[in-house]
Coordinates of C-alpha atoms and ligand atoms in Angstrom, one line a residue:
X28 CA -11.0 9.4 12.8
X29 CA -9.3 7.6 10.5
X30 CA -8.5 4.0 11.6
X31 CA -4.7 3.0 11.5
X32 CA -4.0 0.9 8.8
X33 CA -0.7 -1.5 8.5
X34 CA -0.1 -3.4 5.5
X35 CA 2.7 -5.6 4.7
X36 CA 4.2 -6.1 1.4
X37 CA 6.2 -9.6 1.1
X38 CA 7.3 -8.7 -2.3
X39 CA 9.1 -12.1 -4.0
X40 CA 9.6 -13.5 -0.9
X41 CA 7.8 -16.7 0.3
X42 CA 7.9 -20.4 1.0
X43 CA 5.1 -22.6 1.9
X44 CA 6.9 -23.2 5.2
X45 CA 7.9 -19.4 5.6
X46 CA 4.3 -18.4 5.0
X47 CA 3.1 -20.8 7.5
X48 CA 5.4 -19.8 10.0
X49 CA 4.8 -15.9 9.5
X50 CA 1.0 -15.9 9.6
X51 CA 0.7 -18.2 12.7
X52 CA 3.3 -15.8 14.4
X53 CA 1.0 -12.5 13.4
X54 CA -2.3 -14.7 14.5
X55 CA -0.4 -15.3 17.9
X56 CA -0.1 -11.6 18.7
X57 CA -3.0 -9.8 17.1
X58 CA -5.3 -9.9 20.1
X59 CA -4.4 -6.1 21.2
X60 CA -3.7 -5.0 17.9
X61 CA -6.4 -2.1 17.0
X62 CA -4.8 -1.4 13.6
X63 CA -6.4 -2.8 10.6
X64 CA -3.9 -5.3 9.4
X65 CA -3.2 -6.3 5.6
X66 CA -0.8 -8.7 4.5
X67 CA 0.1 -8.5 0.6
X68 CA 1.3 -12.0 -0.5
X69 CA 2.8 -13.2 -3.8
X70 CA 0.0 -15.1 -5.9
X71 CA 1.2 -18.6 -5.6
X72 CA 0.4 -18.3 -1.8
X73 CA -2.9 -16.1 -1.8
X74 CA -4.4 -19.7 -1.5
X75 CA -2.3 -20.6 1.6
X76 CA -2.9 -17.4 3.4
X77 CA -6.6 -17.4 2.5
X78 CA -7.2 -20.6 4.4
X79 CA -5.0 -19.6 7.4
X80 CA -6.5 -16.3 8.0
X81 CA -10.3 -17.5 8.1
X82 CA -12.3 -16.0 10.8
X83 CA -9.3 -13.8 11.7
X84 CA -8.8 -10.1 11.8
X85 CA -6.2 -10.3 9.0
X86 CA -6.8 -9.2 5.7
X87 CA -5.5 -10.5 2.5
X88 CA -4.3 -8.5 -0.4
X89 CA -2.2 -9.2 -3.5
X90 CA 0.9 -7.0 -4.9
X91 CA -0.4 -6.2 -8.7
X92 CA -2.9 -7.3 -11.2
X93 CA -3.6 -7.1 -15.1
X94 CA -5.8 -4.3 -16.2
X95 CA -7.7 -6.7 -18.7
X96 CA -10.4 -8.7 -17.7
X97 CA -9.3 -12.2 -19.2
X98 CA -7.9 -13.5 -22.4
X99 CA -4.4 -14.2 -24.0
X100 CA -2.1 -12.5 -21.6
X101 CA 0.4 -15.0 -20.7
X102 CA 1.6 -14.7 -17.1
X103 CA -0.8 -12.5 -15.8
X104 CA -3.0 -12.7 -13.2
X105 CA -6.7 -10.6 -13.1
X106 CA -8.8 -9.0 -10.5
X107 CA -11.5 -11.9 -10.6
X108 CA -8.5 -14.3 -9.8
X109 CA -7.1 -12.4 -7.0
X110 CA -10.8 -12.2 -5.6
X111 CA -11.4 -16.1 -6.2
X112 CA -8.6 -16.4 -3.3
X113 CA -10.2 -14.3 -0.6
X114 CA -8.3 -10.9 -1.4
X115 CA -9.8 -7.6 -0.9
X116 CA -6.9 -5.5 -1.2
X117 CA -4.1 -4.9 -4.3
X118 CA -1.1 -3.0 -4.2
X119 CA -0.9 -1.1 -7.2
X120 CA 1.7 1.5 -8.8
X121 CA 4.3 0.4 -6.5
X122 CA 7.6 2.3 -7.4
X123 CA 9.2 -1.1 -8.2
X124 CA 6.1 -2.1 -10.9
X125 CA 6.7 1.9 -12.0
X126 CA 10.5 1.6 -12.3
X127 CA 11.4 -1.8 -13.3
X128 CA 8.4 -2.7 -15.1
X129 CA 7.7 0.6 -16.9
X130 CA 4.2 1.1 -15.5
X131 CA 3.4 4.7 -16.2
X132 CA 0.8 7.0 -14.7
X133 CA -1.7 6.0 -16.9
X134 CA -1.3 2.2 -16.6
X135 CA -1.3 2.8 -12.8
X136 CA -4.8 4.7 -13.3
X137 CA -6.3 1.9 -15.5
X138 CA -5.2 -0.6 -12.9
X139 CA -6.7 1.3 -10.2
X140 CA -10.0 1.8 -12.1
X141 CA -10.1 -2.1 -12.6
X142 CA -9.6 -3.0 -8.9
X143 CA -12.4 -0.4 -7.9
X144 CA -14.6 -2.0 -10.8
X145 CA -14.0 -5.3 -9.0
X146 CA -14.8 -4.1 -5.4
X147 CA -10.9 -4.7 -4.4
X148 CA -9.5 -1.9 -2.8
X149 CA -6.5 -0.4 -4.2
X150 CA -3.1 0.4 -1.9
X151 CA -2.4 3.1 -4.5
X152 CA 1.4 4.0 -4.3
X153 CA 3.1 7.4 -5.3
X154 CA 6.5 9.0 -4.3
X155 CA 9.3 10.8 -5.4
X156 CA 12.9 9.6 -6.5
X157 CA 15.9 11.0 -4.3
X158 CA 17.0 13.2 -7.5
X159 CA 13.3 14.6 -7.6
X160 CA 13.9 15.2 -4.0
X161 CA 16.9 17.0 -4.5
X162 CA 15.8 19.3 -7.1
X163 CA 12.6 20.6 -5.2
X164 CA 10.2 18.5 -7.4
X165 CA 8.7 16.0 -4.7
X166 CA 5.1 17.8 -4.7
X167 CA 5.0 18.3 -8.4
X168 CA 5.8 14.3 -9.0
X169 CA 3.2 13.5 -6.2
X170 CA 0.6 15.7 -7.6
X171 CA 1.1 14.0 -11.3
X172 CA 0.9 10.8 -9.6
X173 CA -2.3 11.3 -8.0
X174 CA -4.1 13.6 -10.5
X175 CA -3.9 10.7 -13.3
X176 CA -5.9 8.5 -11.1
X177 CA -8.4 11.5 -9.9
X178 CA -8.9 11.8 -14.0
X179 CA -9.5 8.4 -14.4
X180 CA -11.5 7.3 -11.8
X181 CA -12.9 10.7 -10.2
X182 CA -12.4 12.1 -6.6
X183 CA -15.3 10.7 -5.3
X184 CA -13.6 6.8 -6.1
X185 CA -10.9 7.8 -3.0
X186 CA -13.8 6.8 -0.9
X187 CA -12.7 3.3 -1.7
X188 CA -8.8 3.8 -2.1
X189 CA -5.9 3.6 0.3
X190 CA -3.0 5.8 -0.4
X191 CA 0.8 4.9 0.2
X192 CA 3.4 7.8 0.0
X193 CA 6.7 5.6 -0.4
X194 CA 9.6 8.0 -1.2
X195 CA 11.5 6.0 -3.5
X196 CA 15.0 6.5 -1.9
X197 CA 13.6 5.3 1.6
X198 CA 12.4 1.9 0.3
X199 CA 14.4 -1.1 1.0
X200 CA 17.3 1.2 1.7
X201 CA 17.1 1.4 5.5
X202 CA 17.3 5.5 5.2
X203 CA 13.5 6.8 6.5
X204 CA 12.1 9.8 5.7
X205 CA 11.9 12.0 9.2
X206 CA 8.5 12.3 10.5
X207 CA 8.8 15.8 9.5
X208 CA 9.5 15.1 5.9
X209 CA 6.8 12.3 5.6
X210 CA 4.2 14.6 7.6
X211 CA 4.9 17.6 5.2
X212 CA 4.3 15.5 2.2
X213 CA 1.5 13.8 3.8
X214 CA -0.1 17.0 4.4
X215 CA 0.6 18.0 1.1
X216 CA -1.2 15.2 -0.2
X217 CA -4.4 15.5 1.7
X218 CA -4.4 19.6 0.6
X219 CA -4.2 18.2 -2.8
X220 CA -7.3 16.1 -2.4
X221 CA -8.8 19.0 -0.5
X222 CA -8.9 20.9 -3.5
X223 CA -11.3 18.4 -5.1
X224 CA -13.1 17.3 -2.3
X225 CA -12.7 18.2 1.4
X226 CA -14.7 15.3 3.2
X227 CA -12.5 12.7 0.7
X228 CA -9.5 14.2 1.9
X229 CA -10.5 13.9 5.7
X230 CA -11.6 10.2 5.2
X231 CA -9.0 9.1 2.9
X232 CA -6.1 7.0 4.7
X233 CA -2.7 7.8 3.6
X234 CA 0.1 5.2 5.0
X235 CA 3.7 5.9 4.5
X236 CA 6.1 3.4 3.4
X237 CA 10.0 3.5 3.0
X238 CA 12.1 1.5 5.7
X239 CA 9.4 1.8 8.3
X240 CA 10.3 -0.3 11.2
X241 CA 9.3 -1.2 14.9
X242 CA 11.9 1.5 16.0
X243 CA 10.3 4.3 14.0
X244 CA 7.1 3.2 13.3
X245 CA 5.4 4.7 16.6
X246 CA 6.8 8.4 15.8
X247 CA 6.0 8.4 12.1
X248 CA 2.1 6.8 12.5
X249 CA 2.1 9.5 15.3
X250 CA 2.2 12.2 12.8
X251 CA -1.1 13.9 12.1
X252 CA -1.6 13.2 8.6
X253 CA 0.3 9.4 8.6
X254 CA -2.3 6.8 8.9
X255 CA -0.4 3.8 9.0
X256 CA 2.5 2.0 7.0
X257 CA 3.2 -0.2 3.9
X258 CA 5.9 -2.3 5.1
X259 CA 8.6 -4.2 3.1
X260 CA 11.3 -5.6 4.9
X261 CA 10.0 -5.5 8.4
X262 CA 6.8 -7.5 7.6
X263 CA 8.8 -10.6 6.9
X264 CA 8.9 -11.3 10.7
X265 CA 6.2 -11.7 12.7
X266 CA 7.6 -10.2 15.9
X267 CA 8.8 -6.8 14.2
X268 CA 5.6 -6.7 11.9
X269 CA 3.4 -6.8 15.2
X270 CA 5.2 -4.4 16.9
X271 CA 4.4 -2.2 14.0
X272 CA 0.8 -3.0 14.2
X273 CA 0.9 -2.3 17.9
X274 CA 2.5 1.1 17.2
X275 CA -0.8 2.5 15.6
Ligands
PGA22 P1 10.5 -1.4 3.0 O1 9.8 -1.4 1.7 O2 9.5 -1.4 4.0 O3 11.6 -2.7 2.8 O4 11.5 0.0 2.7 C1 8.4 -0.7 1.8 C2 7.5 -1.1 0.4 O5 8.5 -1.1 -0.9 O6 6.3 -1.1 0.1

């Protein structure tokens, strides 16, 4: 049985005051949440969130890392630094990183490896563009994205990886994949993992992301191969986020 996981991706939205209000709001409603809940904060707020969530059920993640260990990389942040502020998780390969910052499958695979080498659990994001779906290439795209990581770290490493399937056309658009569309792709992803290792395929959490909200979360998370959600917009309000956390 895979545990439901709900992760909030705040993206570049935060202030000290907003973080305080959001975390206190989430903490006040966690008593009856059974899912594992992760909040992925922008780097400057990791320390603040770390302090606020001590001794709680909340887990902390970052939104990216640099693939190098340390050195002359102005503006970049390493796995060690993230860990130093209590993060156990890190989003890698988000479609915004791929499209806006030119991250290739190879760069994403390198980052997954660095995260694993440093005992951080990657929330490894994959997903197709609208034109790729419309031209019938969804499975080819997600296969290519996953294969790049398998080639780099091996299938057994997926014991410590969370996959997030996020159709790019559903991210921040208010257009959600239907439960059937999402389930079909999740089942495909699991079958692809199973070709390499059946046990890994069964144990790997595959989250859905893309306009998940309190209204559609239950139906999506209720699908057989959907093990939770990676939530952008709806993770910024504690009431909405908690309702999604309780949907699992
Ligand atoms: P969204 O973002 O929930 O706002 O669509 C999801 C994500 O980008 O992880």
